[in-house]
């Protein structure tokens, strides 16, 4: 267990990437069902704008700061987290750690064919990686169709489930279905399958080290501007929050 840090109502774990992986592998080996959420500043702001999201996000067992916005906010509030822990990085490092082991993965999400492409590419890169099944992310998120997918995931025998439907759809889906899922580890990983499939590139290292990965994504996908308008609101809101004496 790590200490929990409250950033504007979301309870983050202060962990490094390696500590996150250690914890997830330990829980997996111990058979403890663990839901992982990797919110960025957009998602924390989405919770602030719609408080019904807080219990959904905070119900995850492990919550790590996927973005420089959350890392900065935690620092502004005087309760820093150890580092940024990008979901896409955790997802890939789990392949590295678990390739050749008994554990199988299931990829849920992305446009038709993307999960299969990600599976092929990652199995080539990490020999021995077991992918027990794949399904695209374009289905009714509640009701019969969703229930059928839960059954398919269970039948696949996968112990690790990547739910890549974008936030907060994926967190809501995990929250609603985790009790019926046999997988031990379930992670909401946004657009990670697109990256593993080779369809989307992560920002060059220089952007990441300067804390400008969000800017690179905006350059590549200008249509994200609407969503990213939450970032300044979150940043200045955090200062106001601090000045008003709330932590
Ligand atoms: N997506 C999906 N089902 C949906 C909506 C979106 O599978 O109903 C996928 C979409 O194809 C993309 C991912 O969810 O692969 C969202 O990617 P994005 O980078 O926007 O995620 P973020 O991590 O920023 O939430």
PDB file of C-alpha atoms and ligand atoms in Angstrom:
ATOM      1  CA  UNK A   1       0.000   0.000   0.000  1.00  0.00           C
ATOM      2  CA  UNK A   2       1.124   3.529  -0.626  1.00  0.00           C
ATOM      3  CA  UNK A   3      -0.014   6.722   1.054  1.00  0.00           C
ATOM      4  CA  UNK A   4      -2.978   8.305  -0.675  1.00  0.00           C
ATOM      5  CA  UNK A   5      -2.761  11.921  -1.747  1.00  0.00           C
ATOM      6  CA  UNK A   6      -5.855  13.995  -2.347  1.00  0.00           C
ATOM      7  CA  UNK A   7      -5.651  16.150  -5.459  1.00  0.00           C
ATOM      8  CA  UNK A   8      -8.867  18.147  -5.806  1.00  0.00           C
ATOM      9  CA  UNK A   9     -10.972  15.232  -4.589  1.00  0.00           C
ATOM     10  CA  UNK A  10      -9.224  12.346  -6.356  1.00  0.00           C
ATOM     11  CA  UNK A  11      -7.165  10.043  -4.123  1.00  0.00           C
ATOM     12  CA  UNK A  12      -3.863   9.362  -5.872  1.00  0.00           C
ATOM     13  CA  UNK A  13      -1.196   6.843  -4.915  1.00  0.00           C
ATOM     14  CA  UNK A  14       2.253   8.357  -4.699  1.00  0.00           C
ATOM     15  CA  UNK A  15       4.239   5.724  -6.565  1.00  0.00           C
ATOM     16  CA  UNK A  16       7.020   5.597  -9.108  1.00  0.00           C
ATOM     17  CA  UNK A  17       6.470   3.642 -12.324  1.00  0.00           C
ATOM     18  CA  UNK A  18       8.526   0.732 -10.937  1.00  0.00           C
ATOM     19  CA  UNK A  19       6.675   0.752  -7.616  1.00  0.00           C
ATOM     20  CA  UNK A  20       3.368   0.707  -9.498  1.00  0.00           C
ATOM     21  CA  UNK A  21       4.508  -2.344 -11.472  1.00  0.00           C
ATOM     22  CA  UNK A  22       5.735  -4.087  -8.313  1.00  0.00           C
ATOM     23  CA  UNK A  23       2.394  -3.478  -6.606  1.00  0.00           C
ATOM     24  CA  UNK A  24       0.358  -4.694  -9.584  1.00  0.00           C
ATOM     25  CA  UNK A  25       2.446  -7.852  -9.998  1.00  0.00           C
ATOM     26  CA  UNK A  26       2.249  -8.543  -6.271  1.00  0.00           C
ATOM     27  CA  UNK A  27      -1.559  -8.187  -6.300  1.00  0.00           C
ATOM     28  CA  UNK A  28      -1.774 -10.351  -9.406  1.00  0.00           C
ATOM     29  CA  UNK A  29       0.291 -13.103  -7.823  1.00  0.00           C
ATOM     30  CA  UNK A  30      -1.735 -12.811  -4.626  1.00  0.00           C
ATOM     31  CA  UNK A  31      -4.969 -13.151  -6.643  1.00  0.00           C
ATOM     32  CA  UNK A  32      -6.258  -9.791  -5.407  1.00  0.00           C
ATOM     33  CA  UNK A  33      -8.607  -8.113  -7.875  1.00  0.00           C
ATOM     34  CA  UNK A  34      -7.154  -4.700  -8.624  1.00  0.00           C
ATOM     35  CA  UNK A  35      -8.654  -1.936 -10.734  1.00  0.00           C
ATOM     36  CA  UNK A  36      -6.212   0.703 -11.919  1.00  0.00           C
ATOM     37  CA  UNK A  37      -7.120   4.206 -12.972  1.00  0.00           C
ATOM     38  CA  UNK A  38      -4.668   6.683 -14.500  1.00  0.00           C
ATOM     39  CA  UNK A  39      -6.374  10.087 -14.428  1.00  0.00           C
ATOM     40  CA  UNK A  40      -4.889  13.173 -16.010  1.00  0.00           C
ATOM     41  CA  UNK A  41      -5.873  16.759 -15.218  1.00  0.00           C
ATOM     42  CA  UNK A  42      -8.761  16.611 -17.714  1.00  0.00           C
ATOM     43  CA  UNK A  43     -10.318  13.766 -15.783  1.00  0.00           C
ATOM     44  CA  UNK A  44      -9.853  15.365 -12.375  1.00  0.00           C
ATOM     45  CA  UNK A  45     -11.481  18.514 -13.767  1.00  0.00           C
ATOM     46  CA  UNK A  46     -14.264  16.357 -15.243  1.00  0.00           C
ATOM     47  CA  UNK A  47     -14.915  15.043 -11.702  1.00  0.00           C
ATOM     48  CA  UNK A  48     -14.986  18.580 -10.323  1.00  0.00           C
ATOM     49  CA  UNK A  49     -17.490  19.540 -13.056  1.00  0.00           C
ATOM     50  CA  UNK A  50     -19.596  16.411 -12.492  1.00  0.00           C
ATOM     51  CA  UNK A  51     -19.231  15.182  -8.917  1.00  0.00           C
ATOM     52  CA  UNK A  52     -20.964  11.874  -9.723  1.00  0.00           C
ATOM     53  CA  UNK A  53     -17.652  10.833 -11.299  1.00  0.00           C
ATOM     54  CA  UNK A  54     -15.683  11.008  -8.028  1.00  0.00           C
ATOM     55  CA  UNK A  55     -16.919   7.666  -6.626  1.00  0.00           C
ATOM     56  CA  UNK A  56     -16.289   6.006  -9.990  1.00  0.00           C
ATOM     57  CA  UNK A  57     -12.679   7.173 -10.160  1.00  0.00           C
ATOM     58  CA  UNK A  58     -11.973   6.811  -6.428  1.00  0.00           C
ATOM     59  CA  UNK A  59     -13.307   3.247  -6.394  1.00  0.00           C
ATOM     60  CA  UNK A  60     -10.161   2.126  -8.261  1.00  0.00           C
ATOM     61  CA  UNK A  61      -7.664   0.351  -6.023  1.00  0.00           C
ATOM     62  CA  UNK A  62      -4.641   2.015  -7.572  1.00  0.00           C
ATOM     63  CA  UNK A  63      -4.806   5.575  -8.921  1.00  0.00           C
ATOM     64  CA  UNK A  64      -1.702   7.077 -10.476  1.00  0.00           C
ATOM     65  CA  UNK A  65      -1.045  10.514 -11.908  1.00  0.00           C
ATOM     66  CA  UNK A  66      -0.986  10.251 -15.673  1.00  0.00           C
ATOM     67  CA  UNK A  67       0.017  13.750 -16.587  1.00  0.00           C
ATOM     68  CA  UNK A  68       2.125  16.687 -15.684  1.00  0.00           C
ATOM     69  CA  UNK A  69      -1.029  18.672 -14.751  1.00  0.00           C
ATOM     70  CA  UNK A  70      -1.796  16.359 -11.826  1.00  0.00           C
ATOM     71  CA  UNK A  71       1.879  16.187 -10.786  1.00  0.00           C
ATOM     72  CA  UNK A  72       2.014  20.015 -10.701  1.00  0.00           C
ATOM     73  CA  UNK A  73      -1.291  20.313  -8.848  1.00  0.00           C
ATOM     74  CA  UNK A  74      -0.121  17.875  -6.175  1.00  0.00           C
ATOM     75  CA  UNK A  75       3.020  20.003  -5.774  1.00  0.00           C
ATOM     76  CA  UNK A  76       1.013  23.256  -5.579  1.00  0.00           C
ATOM     77  CA  UNK A  77      -1.136  21.708  -2.841  1.00  0.00           C
ATOM     78  CA  UNK A  78       1.981  20.817  -0.846  1.00  0.00           C
ATOM     79  CA  UNK A  79       1.491  17.050  -1.170  1.00  0.00           C
ATOM     80  CA  UNK A  80       3.644  16.006  -4.129  1.00  0.00           C
ATOM     81  CA  UNK A  81       3.354  12.612  -5.806  1.00  0.00           C
ATOM     82  CA  UNK A  82       6.635  10.855  -6.600  1.00  0.00           C
ATOM     83  CA  UNK A  83       6.352  11.068 -10.365  1.00  0.00           C
ATOM     84  CA  UNK A  84       4.136  10.989 -13.403  1.00  0.00           C
ATOM     85  CA  UNK A  85       3.029   7.422 -14.107  1.00  0.00           C
ATOM     86  CA  UNK A  86       1.692   7.242 -17.654  1.00  0.00           C
ATOM     87  CA  UNK A  87      -0.856   4.472 -18.202  1.00  0.00           C
ATOM     88  CA  UNK A  88       0.598   3.672 -21.609  1.00  0.00           C
ATOM     89  CA  UNK A  89       4.017   3.107 -20.000  1.00  0.00           C
ATOM     90  CA  UNK A  90       2.645   0.890 -17.214  1.00  0.00           C
ATOM     91  CA  UNK A  91       0.737  -1.122 -19.814  1.00  0.00           C
ATOM     92  CA  UNK A  92       3.824  -1.763 -21.905  1.00  0.00           C
ATOM     93  CA  UNK A  93       6.083  -2.485 -18.944  1.00  0.00           C
ATOM     94  CA  UNK A  94       3.602  -5.120 -17.783  1.00  0.00           C
ATOM     95  CA  UNK A  95       4.115  -6.867 -21.148  1.00  0.00           C
ATOM     96  CA  UNK A  96       7.856  -6.761 -20.540  1.00  0.00           C
ATOM     97  CA  UNK A  97       7.487  -8.200 -17.026  1.00  0.00           C
ATOM     98  CA  UNK A  98       4.857 -10.836 -17.767  1.00  0.00           C
ATOM     99  CA  UNK A  99       5.854 -12.117 -21.231  1.00  0.00           C
ATOM    100  CA  UNK A 100       6.624 -15.812 -20.842  1.00  0.00           C
ATOM    101  CA  UNK A 101       4.615 -16.089 -17.620  1.00  0.00           C
ATOM    102  CA  UNK A 102       1.346 -17.959 -17.096  1.00  0.00           C
ATOM    103  CA  UNK A 103      -0.680 -14.727 -17.236  1.00  0.00           C
ATOM    104  CA  UNK A 104      -2.822 -13.857 -20.248  1.00  0.00           C
ATOM    105  CA  UNK A 105      -4.037 -10.415 -21.350  1.00  0.00           C
ATOM    106  CA  UNK A 106      -7.315  -9.314 -22.910  1.00  0.00           C
ATOM    107  CA  UNK A 107      -7.499  -6.120 -24.966  1.00  0.00           C
ATOM    108  CA  UNK A 108     -10.838  -4.323 -25.053  1.00  0.00           C
ATOM    109  CA  UNK A 109     -11.126  -1.103 -27.008  1.00  0.00           C
ATOM    110  CA  UNK A 110     -10.191   0.874 -30.063  1.00  0.00           C
ATOM    111  CA  UNK A 111     -11.617   0.774 -33.550  1.00  0.00           C
ATOM    112  CA  UNK A 112     -12.240  -2.670 -35.102  1.00  0.00           C
ATOM    113  CA  UNK A 113      -8.920  -4.416 -35.773  1.00  0.00           C
ATOM    114  CA  UNK A 114      -6.804  -2.166 -33.530  1.00  0.00           C
ATOM    115  CA  UNK A 115      -6.718  -4.543 -30.536  1.00  0.00           C
ATOM    116  CA  UNK A 116      -5.683  -7.460 -32.798  1.00  0.00           C
ATOM    117  CA  UNK A 117      -2.995  -5.310 -34.406  1.00  0.00           C
ATOM    118  CA  UNK A 118      -1.724  -4.276 -30.961  1.00  0.00           C
ATOM    119  CA  UNK A 119      -1.675  -7.917 -29.919  1.00  0.00           C
ATOM    120  CA  UNK A 120       0.334  -8.965 -32.987  1.00  0.00           C
ATOM    121  CA  UNK A 121       2.844  -6.150 -32.599  1.00  0.00           C
ATOM    122  CA  UNK A 122       3.352  -6.605 -28.871  1.00  0.00           C
ATOM    123  CA  UNK A 123       3.691 -10.392 -29.188  1.00  0.00           C
ATOM    124  CA  UNK A 124       6.416  -9.806 -31.762  1.00  0.00           C
ATOM    125  CA  UNK A 125       8.154  -7.317 -29.493  1.00  0.00           C
ATOM    126  CA  UNK A 126       7.736  -9.374 -26.289  1.00  0.00           C
ATOM    127  CA  UNK A 127       8.091 -13.056 -27.192  1.00  0.00           C
ATOM    128  CA  UNK A 128       6.049 -15.281 -24.912  1.00  0.00           C
ATOM    129  CA  UNK A 129       3.401 -12.606 -24.308  1.00  0.00           C
ATOM    130  CA  UNK A 130      -0.017 -14.278 -24.077  1.00  0.00           C
ATOM    131  CA  UNK A 131      -3.020 -12.421 -25.453  1.00  0.00           C
ATOM    132  CA  UNK A 132      -6.104 -14.471 -24.634  1.00  0.00           C
ATOM    133  CA  UNK A 133      -8.558 -12.315 -26.570  1.00  0.00           C
ATOM    134  CA  UNK A 134      -9.458  -8.984 -28.135  1.00  0.00           C
ATOM    135  CA  UNK A 135     -12.594  -6.963 -28.789  1.00  0.00           C
ATOM    136  CA  UNK A 136     -13.080  -3.510 -30.279  1.00  0.00           C
ATOM    137  CA  UNK A 137     -14.495  -0.727 -28.157  1.00  0.00           C
ATOM    138  CA  UNK A 138     -17.560   0.147 -30.208  1.00  0.00           C
ATOM    139  CA  UNK A 139     -20.407  -1.612 -28.420  1.00  0.00           C
ATOM    140  CA  UNK A 140     -23.323  -0.633 -26.183  1.00  0.00           C
ATOM    141  CA  UNK A 141     -21.628   0.021 -22.849  1.00  0.00           C
ATOM    142  CA  UNK A 142     -24.607  -1.274 -20.835  1.00  0.00           C
ATOM    143  CA  UNK A 143     -27.094  -4.094 -21.380  1.00  0.00           C
ATOM    144  CA  UNK A 144     -26.888  -7.372 -23.299  1.00  0.00           C
ATOM    145  CA  UNK A 145     -24.052  -6.508 -25.629  1.00  0.00           C
ATOM    146  CA  UNK A 146     -21.845  -5.400 -22.777  1.00  0.00           C
ATOM    147  CA  UNK A 147     -22.802  -8.483 -20.727  1.00  0.00           C
ATOM    148  CA  UNK A 148     -21.828 -10.719 -23.660  1.00  0.00           C
ATOM    149  CA  UNK A 149     -18.416  -9.080 -23.765  1.00  0.00           C
ATOM    150  CA  UNK A 150     -17.955  -9.639 -20.028  1.00  0.00           C
ATOM    151  CA  UNK A 151     -18.765 -13.331 -20.602  1.00  0.00           C
ATOM    152  CA  UNK A 152     -16.300 -13.507 -23.527  1.00  0.00           C
ATOM    153  CA  UNK A 153     -13.550 -11.976 -21.408  1.00  0.00           C
ATOM    154  CA  UNK A 154     -14.229 -14.500 -18.633  1.00  0.00           C
ATOM    155  CA  UNK A 155     -14.268 -17.395 -21.112  1.00  0.00           C
ATOM    156  CA  UNK A 156     -10.903 -16.288 -22.490  1.00  0.00           C
ATOM    157  CA  UNK A 157      -9.373 -16.983 -19.080  1.00  0.00           C
ATOM    158  CA  UNK A 158      -7.411 -13.699 -19.220  1.00  0.00           C
ATOM    159  CA  UNK A 159      -6.150 -12.514 -15.851  1.00  0.00           C
ATOM    160  CA  UNK A 160      -5.220  -9.021 -17.039  1.00  0.00           C
ATOM    161  CA  UNK A 161      -7.702  -6.788 -18.825  1.00  0.00           C
ATOM    162  CA  UNK A 162      -6.872  -3.561 -20.635  1.00  0.00           C
ATOM    163  CA  UNK A 163      -9.986  -1.427 -21.047  1.00  0.00           C
ATOM    164  CA  UNK A 164      -9.209   1.226 -23.647  1.00  0.00           C
ATOM    165  CA  UNK A 165     -12.441   3.086 -24.296  1.00  0.00           C
ATOM    166  CA  UNK A 166     -11.249   6.597 -23.407  1.00  0.00           C
ATOM    167  CA  UNK A 167     -11.898   8.315 -20.080  1.00  0.00           C
ATOM    168  CA  UNK A 168     -14.284   8.357 -18.316  1.00  0.00           C
ATOM    169  CA  UNK A 169     -16.193   5.708 -20.341  1.00  0.00           C
ATOM    170  CA  UNK A 170     -13.641   3.025 -19.447  1.00  0.00           C
ATOM    171  CA  UNK A 171     -13.698   3.859 -15.720  1.00  0.00           C
ATOM    172  CA  UNK A 172     -17.503   3.752 -15.703  1.00  0.00           C
ATOM    173  CA  UNK A 173     -17.434   0.392 -17.514  1.00  0.00           C
ATOM    174  CA  UNK A 174     -14.915  -1.101 -15.070  1.00  0.00           C
ATOM    175  CA  UNK A 175     -16.904   0.260 -12.103  1.00  0.00           C
ATOM    176  CA  UNK A 176     -20.136  -1.288 -13.408  1.00  0.00           C
ATOM    177  CA  UNK A 177     -18.646  -4.651 -14.411  1.00  0.00           C
ATOM    178  CA  UNK A 178     -15.734  -5.483 -12.142  1.00  0.00           C
ATOM    179  CA  UNK A 179     -17.804  -7.671  -9.821  1.00  0.00           C
ATOM    180  CA  UNK A 180     -18.698  -9.904 -12.792  1.00  0.00           C
ATOM    181  CA  UNK A 181     -15.209 -10.046 -14.260  1.00  0.00           C
ATOM    182  CA  UNK A 182     -12.812 -12.847 -13.348  1.00  0.00           C
ATOM    183  CA  UNK A 183      -9.732 -10.894 -14.418  1.00  0.00           C
ATOM    184  CA  UNK A 184      -7.530  -9.989 -11.480  1.00  0.00           C
ATOM    185  CA  UNK A 185      -5.961  -6.877 -12.908  1.00  0.00           C
ATOM    186  CA  UNK A 186      -7.996  -4.359 -14.895  1.00  0.00           C
ATOM    187  CA  UNK A 187      -6.564  -1.144 -16.180  1.00  0.00           C
ATOM    188  CA  UNK A 188      -8.277   1.785 -17.908  1.00  0.00           C
ATOM    189  CA  UNK A 189      -5.685   2.777 -20.498  1.00  0.00           C
ATOM    190  CA  UNK A 190      -7.335   5.255 -22.900  1.00  0.00           C
ATOM    191  CA  UNK A 191      -5.709   5.347 -26.308  1.00  0.00           C
ATOM    192  CA  UNK A 192      -2.887   2.909 -25.411  1.00  0.00           C
ATOM    193  CA  UNK A 193      -3.964   0.195 -27.864  1.00  0.00           C
ATOM    194  CA  UNK A 194      -3.570   2.715 -30.700  1.00  0.00           C
ATOM    195  CA  UNK A 195       0.020   3.243 -29.529  1.00  0.00           C
ATOM    196  CA  UNK A 196       0.764  -0.501 -29.148  1.00  0.00           C
ATOM    197  CA  UNK A 197      -0.780  -1.082 -32.600  1.00  0.00           C
ATOM    198  CA  UNK A 198       1.637   1.483 -34.039  1.00  0.00           C
ATOM    199  CA  UNK A 199      -1.142   3.803 -35.250  1.00  0.00           C
ATOM    200  CA  UNK A 200      -0.391   6.646 -32.847  1.00  0.00           C
ATOM    201  CA  UNK A 201       3.065   7.717 -31.766  1.00  0.00           C
ATOM    202  CA  UNK A 202       3.855   8.927 -28.276  1.00  0.00           C
ATOM    203  CA  UNK A 203       5.462  12.363 -28.033  1.00  0.00           C
ATOM    204  CA  UNK A 204       9.238  12.477 -28.571  1.00  0.00           C
ATOM    205  CA  UNK A 205      11.208  12.196 -25.309  1.00  0.00           C
ATOM    206  CA  UNK A 206      12.109  15.889 -25.321  1.00  0.00           C
ATOM    207  CA  UNK A 207       8.401  16.854 -25.142  1.00  0.00           C
ATOM    208  CA  UNK A 208       7.837  14.331 -22.332  1.00  0.00           C
ATOM    209  CA  UNK A 209      10.829  15.539 -20.306  1.00  0.00           C
ATOM    210  CA  UNK A 210       9.742  19.175 -20.684  1.00  0.00           C
ATOM    211  CA  UNK A 211       6.238  18.275 -19.486  1.00  0.00           C
ATOM    212  CA  UNK A 212       4.822  19.116 -22.905  1.00  0.00           C
ATOM    213  CA  UNK A 213       3.355  15.800 -23.981  1.00  0.00           C
ATOM    214  CA  UNK A 214      -0.125  17.399 -23.901  1.00  0.00           C
ATOM    215  CA  UNK A 215       1.098  20.080 -26.358  1.00  0.00           C
ATOM    216  CA  UNK A 216       2.429  17.436 -28.749  1.00  0.00           C
ATOM    217  CA  UNK A 217      -0.919  15.621 -28.645  1.00  0.00           C
ATOM    218  CA  UNK A 218      -2.691  18.898 -29.346  1.00  0.00           C
ATOM    219  CA  UNK A 219      -0.448  19.530 -32.367  1.00  0.00           C
ATOM    220  CA  UNK A 220      -1.168  16.025 -33.675  1.00  0.00           C
ATOM    221  CA  UNK A 221      -4.884  16.067 -32.874  1.00  0.00           C
ATOM    222  CA  UNK A 222      -6.118  19.695 -32.907  1.00  0.00           C
ATOM    223  CA  UNK A 223      -9.655  18.445 -32.282  1.00  0.00           C
ATOM    224  CA  UNK A 224      -8.585  17.789 -28.657  1.00  0.00           C
ATOM    225  CA  UNK A 225      -8.653  21.552 -28.043  1.00  0.00           C
ATOM    226  CA  UNK A 226     -12.174  21.389 -26.533  1.00  0.00           C
ATOM    227  CA  UNK A 227     -11.102  18.773 -23.992  1.00  0.00           C
ATOM    228  CA  UNK A 228      -7.855  20.568 -23.274  1.00  0.00           C
ATOM    229  CA  UNK A 229      -9.641  23.755 -22.323  1.00  0.00           C
ATOM    230  CA  UNK A 230     -10.119  21.952 -19.013  1.00  0.00           C
ATOM    231  CA  UNK A 231      -6.368  22.207 -18.358  1.00  0.00           C
ATOM    232  CA  UNK A 232      -6.067  25.968 -17.621  1.00  0.00           C
ATOM    233  CA  UNK A 233      -9.329  25.748 -15.650  1.00  0.00           C
ATOM    234  CA  UNK A 234      -7.782  22.962 -13.574  1.00  0.00           C
ATOM    235  CA  UNK A 235      -4.438  24.743 -13.121  1.00  0.00           C
ATOM    236  CA  UNK A 236      -5.814  28.125 -12.057  1.00  0.00           C
ATOM    237  CA  UNK A 237      -8.577  26.422 -10.102  1.00  0.00           C
ATOM    238  CA  UNK A 238      -5.917  24.573  -8.112  1.00  0.00           C
ATOM    239  CA  UNK A 239      -4.203  27.842  -7.188  1.00  0.00           C
ATOM    240  CA  UNK A 240      -7.533  29.329  -6.087  1.00  0.00           C
ATOM    241  CA  UNK A 241      -8.269  26.184  -4.119  1.00  0.00           C
ATOM    242  CA  UNK A 242      -4.892  26.470  -2.402  1.00  0.00           C
ATOM    243  CA  UNK A 243      -5.291  30.210  -1.692  1.00  0.00           C
ATOM    244  CA  UNK A 244      -8.698  29.582  -0.143  1.00  0.00           C
ATOM    245  CA  UNK A 245      -6.952  27.223   2.237  1.00  0.00           C
ATOM    246  CA  UNK A 246      -8.437  23.977   0.994  1.00  0.00           C
ATOM    247  CA  UNK A 247      -5.897  21.206   0.441  1.00  0.00           C
TER     248      UNK A 247
HETATM  249  N1  LIG B   1     -12.892   4.308 -27.989  1.00  0.00           N
HETATM  250  C1  LIG B   1     -13.539   3.095 -27.922  1.00  0.00           C
HETATM  251  N2  LIG B   1     -14.894   3.087 -27.765  1.00  0.00           N
HETATM  252  C2  LIG B   1     -15.614   4.220 -27.648  1.00  0.00           C
HETATM  253  C3  LIG B   1     -14.948   5.473 -27.678  1.00  0.00           C
HETATM  254  C4  LIG B   1     -13.567   5.470 -27.843  1.00  0.00           C
HETATM  255  O1  LIG B   1     -12.909   2.038 -28.000  1.00  0.00           O
HETATM  256  O2  LIG B   1     -16.834   4.138 -27.498  1.00  0.00           O
HETATM  257  C5  LIG B   1     -11.423   4.289 -28.121  1.00  0.00           C
HETATM  258  C6  LIG B   1     -10.871   5.104 -29.278  1.00  0.00           C
HETATM  259  O3  LIG B   1     -10.913   4.328 -30.468  1.00  0.00           O
HETATM  260  C7  LIG B   1      -9.447   5.331 -28.791  1.00  0.00           C
HETATM  261  C8  LIG B   1      -9.615   5.414 -27.272  1.00  0.00           C
HETATM  262  O4  LIG B   1     -10.900   4.877 -26.982  1.00  0.00           O
HETATM  263  O5  LIG B   1      -8.649   4.234 -29.082  1.00  0.00           O
HETATM  264  C9  LIG B   1      -9.601   6.835 -26.704  1.00  0.00           C
HETATM  265  O6  LIG B   1      -8.383   7.391 -26.945  1.00  0.00           O
HETATM  266  P1  LIG B   1      -7.958   8.775 -26.291  1.00  0.00           P
HETATM  267  O7  LIG B   1      -6.552   8.997 -26.669  1.00  0.00           O
HETATM  268  O8  LIG B   1      -8.969   9.832 -26.614  1.00  0.00           O
HETATM  269  O9  LIG B   1      -8.079   8.390 -24.762  1.00  0.00           O
HETATM  270  P2  LIG B   1      -7.756   9.215 -23.477  1.00  0.00           P
HETATM  271  O10 LIG B   1      -6.705   8.400 -22.812  1.00  0.00           O
HETATM  272  O11 LIG B   1      -7.264  10.580 -23.864  1.00  0.00           O
HETATM  273  O12 LIG B   1      -9.043   9.214 -22.744  1.00  0.00           O
END
